[in-house]
N, CA, C and O of each residue as an XYZ file, in Angstrom:
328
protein
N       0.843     -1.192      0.000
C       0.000      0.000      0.000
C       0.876      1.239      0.000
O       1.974      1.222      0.557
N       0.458      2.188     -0.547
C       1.447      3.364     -0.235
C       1.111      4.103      0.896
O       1.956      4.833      1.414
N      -0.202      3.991      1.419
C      -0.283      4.922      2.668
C       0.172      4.203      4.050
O      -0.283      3.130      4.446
N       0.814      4.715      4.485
C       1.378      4.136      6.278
C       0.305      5.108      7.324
O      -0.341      6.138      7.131
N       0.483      4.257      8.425
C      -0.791      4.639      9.715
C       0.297      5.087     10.827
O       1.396      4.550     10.691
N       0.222      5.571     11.404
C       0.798      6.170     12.547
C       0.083      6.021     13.625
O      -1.032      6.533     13.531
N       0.320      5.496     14.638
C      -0.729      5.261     16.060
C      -0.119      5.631     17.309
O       0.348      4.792     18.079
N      -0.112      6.926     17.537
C       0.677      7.351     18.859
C      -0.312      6.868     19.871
O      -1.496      7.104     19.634
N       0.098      6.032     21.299
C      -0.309      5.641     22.248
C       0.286      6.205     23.833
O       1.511      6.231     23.945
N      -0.400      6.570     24.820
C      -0.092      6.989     26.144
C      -0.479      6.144     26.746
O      -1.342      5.388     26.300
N       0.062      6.013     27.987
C      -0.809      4.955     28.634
C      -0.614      5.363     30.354
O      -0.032      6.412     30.632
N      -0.944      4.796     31.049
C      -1.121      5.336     32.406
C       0.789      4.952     33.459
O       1.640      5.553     34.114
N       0.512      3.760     33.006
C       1.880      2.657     33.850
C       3.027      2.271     32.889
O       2.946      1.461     31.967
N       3.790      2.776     33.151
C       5.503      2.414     32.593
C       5.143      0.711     32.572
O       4.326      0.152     33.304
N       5.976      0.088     31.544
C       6.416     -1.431     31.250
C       5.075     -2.287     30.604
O       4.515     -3.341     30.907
N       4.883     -1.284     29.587
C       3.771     -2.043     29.136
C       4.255     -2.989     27.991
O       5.064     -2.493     27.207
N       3.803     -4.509     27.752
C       4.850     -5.462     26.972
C       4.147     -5.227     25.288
O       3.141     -5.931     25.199
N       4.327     -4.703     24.417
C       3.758     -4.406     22.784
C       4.602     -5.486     22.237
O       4.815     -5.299     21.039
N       5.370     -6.968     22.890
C       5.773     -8.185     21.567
C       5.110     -8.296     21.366
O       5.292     -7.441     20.500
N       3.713     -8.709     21.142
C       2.433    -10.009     21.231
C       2.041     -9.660     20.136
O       1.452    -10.436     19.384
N       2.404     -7.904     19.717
C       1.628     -7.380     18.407
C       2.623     -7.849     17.333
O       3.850     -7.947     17.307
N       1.707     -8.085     16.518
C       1.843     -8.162     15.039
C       3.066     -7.513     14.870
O       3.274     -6.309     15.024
N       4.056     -8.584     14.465
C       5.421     -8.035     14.121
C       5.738     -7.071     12.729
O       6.860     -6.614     12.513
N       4.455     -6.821     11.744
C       4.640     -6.086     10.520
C       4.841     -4.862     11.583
O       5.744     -4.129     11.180
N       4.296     -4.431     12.773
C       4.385     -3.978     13.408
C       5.495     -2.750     13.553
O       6.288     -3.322     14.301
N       6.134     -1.287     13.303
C       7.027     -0.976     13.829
C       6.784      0.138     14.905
O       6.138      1.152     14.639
N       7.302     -0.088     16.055
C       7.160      0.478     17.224
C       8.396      1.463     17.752
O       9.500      1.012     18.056
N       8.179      2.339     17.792
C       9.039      3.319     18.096
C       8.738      3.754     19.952
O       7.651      4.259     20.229
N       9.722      3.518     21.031
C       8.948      3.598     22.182
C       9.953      5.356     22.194
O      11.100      5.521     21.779
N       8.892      6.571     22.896
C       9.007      7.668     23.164
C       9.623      7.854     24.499
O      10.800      8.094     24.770
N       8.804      7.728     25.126
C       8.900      7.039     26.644
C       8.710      6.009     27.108
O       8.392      5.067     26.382
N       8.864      5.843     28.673
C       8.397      4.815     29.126
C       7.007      4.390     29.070
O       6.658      3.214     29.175
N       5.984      5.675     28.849
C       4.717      5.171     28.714
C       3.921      5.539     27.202
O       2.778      5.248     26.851
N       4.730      6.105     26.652
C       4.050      6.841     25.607
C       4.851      6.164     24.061
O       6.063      6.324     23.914
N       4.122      5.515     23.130
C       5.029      4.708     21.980
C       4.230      5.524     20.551
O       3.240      6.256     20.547
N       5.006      5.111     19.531
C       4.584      5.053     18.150
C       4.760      4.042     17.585
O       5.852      3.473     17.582
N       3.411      3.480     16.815
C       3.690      2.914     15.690
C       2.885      2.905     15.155
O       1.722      3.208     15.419
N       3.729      2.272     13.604
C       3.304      2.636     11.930
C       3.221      0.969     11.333
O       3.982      0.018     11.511
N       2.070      1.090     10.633
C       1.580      0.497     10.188
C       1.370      0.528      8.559
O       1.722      1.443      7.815
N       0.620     -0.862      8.132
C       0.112     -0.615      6.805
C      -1.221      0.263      6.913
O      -1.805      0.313      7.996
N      -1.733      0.991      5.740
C      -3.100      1.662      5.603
C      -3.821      0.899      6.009
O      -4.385      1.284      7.034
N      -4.232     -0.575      5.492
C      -4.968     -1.241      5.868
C      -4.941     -2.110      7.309
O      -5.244     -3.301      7.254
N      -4.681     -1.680      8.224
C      -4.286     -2.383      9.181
C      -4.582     -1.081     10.677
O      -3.870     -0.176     11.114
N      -5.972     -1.596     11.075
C      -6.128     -0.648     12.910
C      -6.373     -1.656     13.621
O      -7.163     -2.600     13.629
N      -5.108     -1.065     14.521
C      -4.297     -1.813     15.528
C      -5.240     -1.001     16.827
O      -4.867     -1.511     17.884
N      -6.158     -0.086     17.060
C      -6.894      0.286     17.867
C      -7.386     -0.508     18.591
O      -7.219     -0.314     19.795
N      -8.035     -1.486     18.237
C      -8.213     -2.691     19.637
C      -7.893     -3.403     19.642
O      -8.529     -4.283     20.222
N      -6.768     -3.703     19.092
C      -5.770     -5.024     19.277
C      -4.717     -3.815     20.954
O      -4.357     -4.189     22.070
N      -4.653     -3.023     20.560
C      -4.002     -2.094     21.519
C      -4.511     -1.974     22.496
O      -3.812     -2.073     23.504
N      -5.948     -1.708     22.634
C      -7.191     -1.560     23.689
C      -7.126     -3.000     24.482
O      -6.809     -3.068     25.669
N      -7.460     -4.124     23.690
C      -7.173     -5.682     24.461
C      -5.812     -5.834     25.302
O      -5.650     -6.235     26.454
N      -4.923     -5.400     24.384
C      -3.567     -5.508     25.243
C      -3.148     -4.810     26.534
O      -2.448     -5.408     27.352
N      -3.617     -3.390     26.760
C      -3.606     -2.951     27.591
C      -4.806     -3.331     28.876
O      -4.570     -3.030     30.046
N      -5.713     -3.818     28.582
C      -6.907     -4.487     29.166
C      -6.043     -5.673     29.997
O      -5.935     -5.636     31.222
N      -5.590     -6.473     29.368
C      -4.499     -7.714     29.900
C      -3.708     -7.038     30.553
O      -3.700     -7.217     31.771
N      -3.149     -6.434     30.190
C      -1.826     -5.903     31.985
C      -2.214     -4.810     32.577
O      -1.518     -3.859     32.932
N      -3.454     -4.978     32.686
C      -4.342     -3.670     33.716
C      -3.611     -2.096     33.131
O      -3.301     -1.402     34.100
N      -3.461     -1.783     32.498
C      -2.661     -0.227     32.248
C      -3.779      0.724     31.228
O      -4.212      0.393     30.124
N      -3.995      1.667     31.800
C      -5.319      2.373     31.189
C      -4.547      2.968     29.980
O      -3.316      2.989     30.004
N      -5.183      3.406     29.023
C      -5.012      4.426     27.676
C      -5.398      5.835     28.214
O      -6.435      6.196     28.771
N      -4.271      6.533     27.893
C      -4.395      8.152     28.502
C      -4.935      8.838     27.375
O      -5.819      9.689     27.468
N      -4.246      8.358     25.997
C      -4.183      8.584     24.743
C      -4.088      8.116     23.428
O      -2.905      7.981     23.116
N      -4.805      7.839     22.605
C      -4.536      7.764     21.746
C      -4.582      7.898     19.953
O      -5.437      7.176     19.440
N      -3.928      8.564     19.195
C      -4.420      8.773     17.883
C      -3.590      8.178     16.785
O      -2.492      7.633     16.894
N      -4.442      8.414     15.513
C      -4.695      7.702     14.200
C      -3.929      8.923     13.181
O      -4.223     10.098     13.404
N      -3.384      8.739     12.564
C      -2.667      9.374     11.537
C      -2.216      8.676      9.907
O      -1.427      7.770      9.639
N      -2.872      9.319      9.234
C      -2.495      8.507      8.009
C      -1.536      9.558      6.623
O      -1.509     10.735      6.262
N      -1.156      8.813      6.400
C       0.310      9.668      5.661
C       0.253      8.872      4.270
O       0.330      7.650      4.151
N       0.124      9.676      3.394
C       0.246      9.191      1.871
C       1.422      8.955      1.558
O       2.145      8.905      2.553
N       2.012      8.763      0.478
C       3.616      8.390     -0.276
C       3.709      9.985     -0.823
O       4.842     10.437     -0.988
N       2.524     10.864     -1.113
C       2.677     11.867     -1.661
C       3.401     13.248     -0.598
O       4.196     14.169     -0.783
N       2.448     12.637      0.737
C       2.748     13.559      2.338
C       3.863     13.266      2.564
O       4.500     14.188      3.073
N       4.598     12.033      2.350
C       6.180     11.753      2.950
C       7.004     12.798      2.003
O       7.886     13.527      2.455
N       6.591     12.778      0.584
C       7.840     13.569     -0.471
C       7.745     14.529      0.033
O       8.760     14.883      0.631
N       6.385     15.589      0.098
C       6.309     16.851      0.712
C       7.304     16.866      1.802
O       8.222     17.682      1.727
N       7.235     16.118      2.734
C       7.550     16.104      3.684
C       9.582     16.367      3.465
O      10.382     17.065      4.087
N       9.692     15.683      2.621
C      11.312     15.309      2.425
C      11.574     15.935      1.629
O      12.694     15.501      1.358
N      11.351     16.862      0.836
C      11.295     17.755     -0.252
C      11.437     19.544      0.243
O      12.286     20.368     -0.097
N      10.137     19.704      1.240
C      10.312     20.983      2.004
C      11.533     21.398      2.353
O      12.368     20.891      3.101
N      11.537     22.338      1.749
C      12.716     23.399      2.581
C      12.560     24.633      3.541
O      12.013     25.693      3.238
N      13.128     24.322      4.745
C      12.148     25.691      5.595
C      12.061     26.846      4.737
O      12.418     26.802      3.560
N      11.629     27.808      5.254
C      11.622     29.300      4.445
C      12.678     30.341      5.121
O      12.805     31.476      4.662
């Protein structure tokens, strides 16, 4: 697909375990409680995330959905400040 998903997550409790997910999976951890990851377009990981955190008792403080075209990345890599 050309579009990638972005899923920034917060969560309440440090050491929350994200192996179990889907290894297409890439996870970028921010903090101890707060991660990113990117995905295929076709692919919400929203309650696969919601279940997981449900299993090691750790609440969701936050979380959002971001979707990025192949066209938004060039922009992106192309821009030159002003």
């Amino acid at each position: 697909a050309a579009d990638d998903t972005l899923s920034s997550l917060e969560v309440e409790k440090a050491g929350l375990d994200l192996s179990s997910l889907d290894e297409s999976i890439s996870i970028e951890t921010i903090s101890a409680t707060r991660f990113d990851l990117k995905t295929g377009s076709d692919k919400d990981i929203r309650r696969a995330l919601f279940d997981l955190c449900v299993e090691q008792d750790n609440a969701i403080l936050s979380m959002t959905r971001s979707t990025f075209t192949l066209e938004d990345i060039f922009r992106k890599l192309t821009h030159s400040p002003a």
